[in-house]
């Protein structure tokens, strides 16, 4: 099984952003932890980061994997274009967030991917990504 992990705007700045919300890991360290966690479960991972909505849409549209884990950052709260894209591709998408989006500012409680993603994991820092890997492990067992 192969998964694509997409991280959106400002997630390349992890470790320089609020550590209270996002933890201490750099994106590279986070990706390495996710890669190891998935590998131990027989799953291989590709990683992609972009701060551009259109690039994320292109990546989603051309993905050739069994499942996608998406942390679209702030785009999760307002990108109807990414929502439409998720709706029209045939690959399941699991939405993840490092921080608990329901325990922060009101604008972060708005989830425009609700209804088109297969699952949401929020607030567990790197554990949110691990839970998404577990979701696919169970889905494709
Ligand atoms: C985030 C939460 C978003 O509200 C924020 O804009 C991010 C990161 C998270 O992983 O907790 O950039 O997606």
XYZ file of N, CA and C and ligand atoms in Angstrom:
436
model
N 0.848 -1.200 0.000
C 0.000 0.000 0.000
C 0.887 1.256 0.000
N 0.440 2.238 -0.753
C 1.212 3.478 -0.841
C 0.324 4.671 -0.458
N 0.851 5.537 0.409
C 0.125 6.739 0.819
C 0.888 7.986 0.381
N 0.136 9.025 0.074
C 0.713 10.345 -0.203
C 0.338 11.265 0.951
N 1.341 11.895 1.539
C 1.096 12.841 2.640
C 1.364 14.246 2.102
N 0.318 15.053 2.097
C 0.439 16.427 1.591
C 0.325 17.409 2.757
N 1.312 18.279 2.859
C 1.262 19.365 3.842
C 1.208 20.701 3.119
N 0.305 21.558 3.561
C 0.041 22.816 2.876
C 0.819 23.995 3.431
N 0.266 25.200 3.255
C 0.957 26.444 3.577
C 1.492 26.495 4.996
N 2.715 26.948 5.112
C 3.382 27.223 6.394
C 3.762 25.977 7.187
N 3.436 24.814 6.676
C 3.845 23.618 7.424
C 5.337 23.332 7.222
N 5.932 23.957 6.200
C 7.390 23.914 6.056
C 8.084 24.717 7.163
N 7.295 25.530 7.893
C 7.860 26.377 8.955
C 7.730 25.736 10.335
N 7.309 24.487 10.382
C 7.178 23.819 11.682
C 8.487 23.923 12.450
N 8.370 24.000 13.742
C 9.465 24.205 14.723
C 9.733 25.704 14.918
N 9.386 26.514 13.880
C 9.484 27.973 14.067
C 8.114 28.550 14.390
N 7.056 27.754 14.196
C 5.690 28.202 14.506
C 5.384 27.865 15.963
N 4.188 28.235 16.422
C 3.804 27.988 17.805
C 4.007 26.522 18.192
N 4.960 26.280 19.090
C 5.227 24.892 19.487
C 4.106 24.356 20.370
N 3.427 25.293 21.058
C 2.277 24.885 21.883
C 1.237 24.186 20.994
N 0.989 24.755 19.821
C -0.037 24.186 18.952
C 0.481 23.074 18.050
N 1.716 23.256 17.560
C 2.182 22.362 16.490
C 3.306 21.430 16.901
N 3.814 21.591 18.134
C 4.892 20.724 18.583
C 6.257 21.245 18.154
N 7.288 20.459 18.465
C 8.673 20.916 18.286
C 9.325 20.398 17.014
N 8.702 19.434 16.364
C 9.352 18.795 15.221
C 9.409 19.708 14.004
N 10.500 19.595 13.234
C 10.521 20.204 11.909
C 9.652 19.334 10.995
N 9.336 19.865 9.801
C 8.542 19.059 8.868
C 9.309 17.795 8.466
N 10.630 17.938 8.304
C 11.446 16.778 7.926
C 11.381 15.704 9.019
N 11.481 16.145 10.281
C 11.406 15.180 11.396
C 10.024 14.539 11.464
N 8.991 15.361 11.268
C 7.623 14.831 11.268
C 7.475 13.791 10.161
N 7.922 14.135 8.946
C 7.803 13.198 7.835
C 8.559 11.900 8.121
N 9.758 12.027 8.718
C 10.530 10.820 9.035
C 9.800 9.939 10.026
N 9.151 10.574 11.034
C 8.378 9.779 12.011
C 7.204 9.075 11.344
N 6.535 9.802 10.447
C 5.379 9.206 9.761
C 5.862 8.073 8.845
N 6.985 8.314 8.132
C 7.522 7.280 7.241
C 7.822 5.999 8.023
N 8.487 6.163 9.179
C 8.858 5.004 10.010
C 7.604 4.291 10.540
N 6.647 5.079 11.019
C 5.417 4.492 11.575
C 4.700 3.673 10.500
N 4.636 4.242 9.294
C 3.948 3.546 8.197
C 4.734 2.313 7.758
N 6.055 2.477 7.645
C 6.910 1.359 7.179
C 6.761 0.151 8.105
N 6.705 0.391 9.425
C 6.528 -0.688 10.399
C 5.213 -1.433 10.180
N 4.302 -0.809 9.465
C 2.997 -1.423 9.182
C 2.877 -1.845 7.713
N 4.020 -1.889 7.043
C 4.050 -2.365 5.659
C 3.531 -1.373 4.640
N 3.546 -0.085 5.002
C 2.995 0.953 4.123
C 4.121 1.893 3.687
N 4.175 2.216 2.394
C 5.179 3.186 1.935
C 4.529 4.556 1.741
N 5.347 5.586 1.890
C 4.820 6.966 1.872
C 5.576 7.838 0.897
N 4.834 8.725 0.243
C 5.421 9.838 -0.509
C 5.033 11.109 0.240
N 5.916 12.105 0.205
C 5.624 13.355 0.919
C 5.685 14.534 -0.044
N 4.788 15.485 0.185
C 4.744 16.676 -0.663
C 4.320 17.854 0.204
N 5.019 18.980 0.021
C 4.606 20.207 0.721
C 4.554 21.337 -0.290
N 3.495 22.126 -0.219
C 3.419 23.335 -1.025
C 2.562 24.357 -0.304
N 2.918 25.611 -0.512
C 2.106 26.692 0.056
C 1.126 27.248 -0.968
N 1.040 26.590 -2.151
C 0.191 27.070 -3.240
C -1.009 26.154 -3.457
N -2.176 26.748 -3.390
C -3.431 26.001 -3.557
C -3.441 25.187 -4.855
N -3.071 25.838 -5.974
C -3.108 25.166 -7.275
C -2.154 23.980 -7.343
N -0.977 24.119 -6.737
C -0.023 23.000 -6.725
C -0.593 21.823 -5.951
N -1.280 22.115 -4.841
C -1.878 21.034 -4.038
C -2.978 20.348 -4.843
N -3.759 21.140 -5.563
C -4.816 20.565 -6.405
C -4.210 19.678 -7.497
N -3.150 20.164 -8.162
C -2.493 19.346 -9.194
C -1.989 18.033 -8.613
N -1.401 18.111 -7.421
C -0.854 16.904 -6.783
C -1.985 15.920 -6.476
N -3.088 16.439 -5.944
C -4.243 15.570 -5.641
C -4.768 14.923 -6.924
N -4.881 15.726 -7.989
C -5.467 15.215 -9.240
C -4.608 14.154 -9.903
N -3.273 14.241 -9.725
C -2.384 13.307 -10.427
C -1.839 12.203 -9.526
N -2.332 12.133 -8.306
C -1.808 11.142 -7.360
C -2.114 9.723 -7.838
N -1.102 8.848 -7.658
C -1.297 7.434 -7.986
C -0.938 6.625 -6.748
N -1.796 6.708 -5.752
C -1.585 6.053 -4.463
C -2.918 5.474 -3.993
N -2.863 4.701 -2.911
C -4.098 4.111 -2.376
C -4.876 5.085 -1.503
N -4.145 5.990 -0.840
C -4.816 6.932 0.050
C -3.977 8.186 0.228
N -4.638 9.261 0.610
C -3.956 10.541 0.799
C -4.240 11.054 2.215
N -3.192 11.539 2.866
C -3.327 12.216 4.164
C -3.042 13.684 3.891
N -4.001 14.545 4.208
C -3.893 15.956 3.833
C -3.983 16.869 5.053
N -2.908 17.629 5.284
C -2.978 18.759 6.199
C -2.838 19.997 5.330
N -3.948 20.595 4.982
C -3.933 21.751 4.076
C -3.708 23.057 4.825
N -3.349 22.985 6.117
C -3.114 24.206 6.877
C -4.347 25.095 6.829
N -4.130 26.399 6.722
C -5.248 27.357 6.740
C -6.209 27.146 5.568
N -5.704 26.557 4.464
C -6.600 26.311 3.318
C -7.767 25.382 3.699
N -7.561 24.602 4.759
C -8.624 23.695 5.237
C -9.880 24.459 5.634
N -9.696 25.761 5.948
C -10.822 26.547 6.466
C -11.548 27.354 5.398
N -10.949 27.421 4.164
C -11.622 28.255 3.155
C -11.451 27.829 1.711
N -10.711 26.741 1.444
C -10.473 26.413 0.028
C -11.571 25.515 -0.543
N -12.554 26.158 -1.171
C -13.593 25.383 -1.860
C -13.005 24.692 -3.086
N -11.927 25.243 -3.633
C -11.284 24.620 -4.799
C -10.686 23.262 -4.413
N -10.037 23.203 -3.247
C -9.495 21.905 -2.801
C -10.639 20.970 -2.442
N -11.688 21.494 -1.832
C -12.851 20.658 -1.516
C -13.405 20.012 -2.796
N -13.600 20.834 -3.844
C -14.135 20.303 -5.105
C -13.220 19.233 -5.683
N -11.922 19.453 -5.546
C -10.948 18.487 -6.061
C -11.044 17.162 -5.301
N -11.087 17.246 -3.974
C -11.193 16.018 -3.161
C -12.441 15.239 -3.573
N -13.510 15.988 -3.848
C -14.779 15.347 -4.198
C -14.692 14.591 -5.523
N -13.852 15.071 -6.456
C -13.872 14.447 -7.785
C -12.767 13.429 -8.017
N -11.828 13.257 -7.069
C -10.819 12.211 -7.282
C -11.319 10.913 -6.647
N -10.771 9.795 -7.142
C -11.262 8.488 -6.683
C -10.479 7.936 -5.494
N -9.546 8.715 -4.976
C -8.699 8.240 -3.868
C -9.237 8.818 -2.559
N -9.375 7.987 -1.515
C -9.833 8.549 -0.234
C -8.821 9.533 0.351
N -9.345 10.582 0.965
C -8.502 11.607 1.598
C -8.873 11.696 3.077
N -7.873 11.607 3.939
C -8.063 11.810 5.381
C -7.456 13.167 5.737
N -8.259 14.005 6.389
C -7.805 15.345 6.813
C -7.145 15.239 8.179
N -5.972 15.843 8.311
C -5.310 15.852 9.617
C -4.894 17.271 9.999
N -4.822 17.501 11.309
C -4.274 18.746 11.858
C -3.438 18.409 13.076
N -2.313 19.078 13.205
C -1.468 18.900 14.380
C -2.179 19.425 15.620
N -2.760 20.622 15.495
C -3.427 21.269 16.629
C -4.901 20.873 16.666
N -5.537 21.197 17.783
C -6.974 20.932 17.917
C -7.736 22.133 17.354
N -8.191 22.007 16.107
C -8.805 23.169 15.440
C -10.105 23.610 16.113
N -10.702 22.730 16.905
C -11.942 23.105 17.594
C -11.708 23.847 18.898
N -10.463 23.896 19.337
C -10.155 24.542 20.619
C -9.422 25.864 20.415
N -9.480 26.386 19.177
C -8.733 27.617 18.871
C -9.688 28.694 18.362
N -9.186 29.593 17.520
C -10.025 30.685 17.018
C -11.211 30.126 16.224
N -12.283 30.925 16.179
C -13.503 30.465 15.492
C -13.257 30.124 14.024
N -12.375 30.901 13.344
C -12.188 30.633 11.905
C -11.597 29.253 11.653
N -10.896 28.705 12.655
C -10.305 27.364 12.481
C -11.349 26.257 12.672
N -12.489 26.621 13.228
C -13.562 25.611 13.424
C -14.306 25.353 12.122
N -14.109 26.249 11.146
C -14.766 26.071 9.842
C -13.999 25.013 9.058
N -14.668 23.940 8.712
C -14.030 22.827 7.985
C -14.702 22.677 6.632
N -14.090 23.256 5.596
C -14.758 23.187 4.297
C -14.601 21.823 3.627
N -13.740 20.948 4.148
C -13.613 19.600 3.558
C -14.585 18.603 4.207
N -15.322 19.080 5.200
C -16.276 18.194 5.880
C -17.269 17.650 4.854
N -17.480 16.346 4.873
C -18.422 15.737 3.923
C -17.748 15.128 2.703
N -16.513 15.561 2.406
C -15.805 14.960 1.264
C -14.556 14.185 1.702
N -14.103 14.394 2.933
C -12.980 13.587 3.421
C -13.522 12.357 4.150
N -12.684 11.319 4.155
C -13.112 10.049 4.751
C -13.090 10.102 6.269
N -12.202 10.930 6.820
C -12.014 10.957 8.280
C -11.256 12.229 8.648
N -11.359 12.618 9.917
C -10.608 13.768 10.433
C -9.865 13.362 11.700
N -8.582 13.705 11.779
C -7.823 13.551 13.022
C -7.174 14.889 13.329
N -7.494 15.441 14.492
C -7.059 16.794 14.833
C -6.610 16.833 16.289
N -5.514 17.561 16.536
C -5.141 17.822 17.930
C -4.120 16.875 18.508
N -3.662 15.912 17.758
C -2.724 14.928 18.314
C -1.283 15.191 17.931
N -0.993 16.371 17.358
C 0.339 16.644 16.786
C 0.709 15.490 15.843
N 1.896 14.888 15.961
C 2.249 13.844 14.984
C 1.315 12.629 15.070
N 0.686 12.446 16.260
C -0.254 11.324 16.419
C -1.437 11.433 15.448
N -1.784 12.655 15.052
C -2.887 12.815 14.095
C -2.550 12.086 12.791
N -1.272 12.211 12.370
C -0.834 11.530 11.132
C -0.782 10.014 11.350
N -0.348 9.600 12.554
C -0.286 8.148 12.830
C -1.682 7.543 12.777
N -2.670 8.283 13.333
C -4.052 7.769 13.326
C -4.560 7.639 11.885
N -4.127 8.570 11.035
C -4.537 8.495 9.626
C -3.914 7.266 8.954
N -2.656 6.969 9.293
C -2.014 5.752 8.764
C -2.797 4.527 9.250
N -3.154 4.517 10.546
C -3.934 3.397 11.111
C -5.261 3.244 10.368
N -5.871 4.381 10.029
C -7.152 4.346 9.306
C -6.995 3.583 7.990
N -5.924 3.909 7.248
C -5.724 3.224 5.965
C -5.332 1.762 6.153
N -4.567 1.471 7.209
C -4.183 0.089 7.498
C -5.453 -0.750 7.687
N -6.406 -0.206 8.422
C -7.672 -0.888 8.690
C -8.517 -0.962 7.410
N -8.551 0.138 6.654
C -9.386 0.199 5.446
C -8.964 -0.827 4.413
N -7.656 -1.029 4.264
C -7.154 -1.908 3.198
C -6.670 -3.253 3.727
N -7.134 -3.672 4.907
C -6.616 -4.938 5.467
C -7.168 -6.160 4.728
C -3.154 23.321 11.043
C -4.283 24.163 11.647
C -4.624 25.332 10.760
O -5.657 26.112 11.349
C -3.415 26.220 10.549
O -3.727 27.271 9.665
C -2.217 25.473 10.107
C -1.930 24.175 10.713
C -2.709 22.207 12.008
O -2.007 21.296 11.558
O -3.001 22.259 13.200
O -1.423 25.952 9.306
O -3.620 22.709 9.858
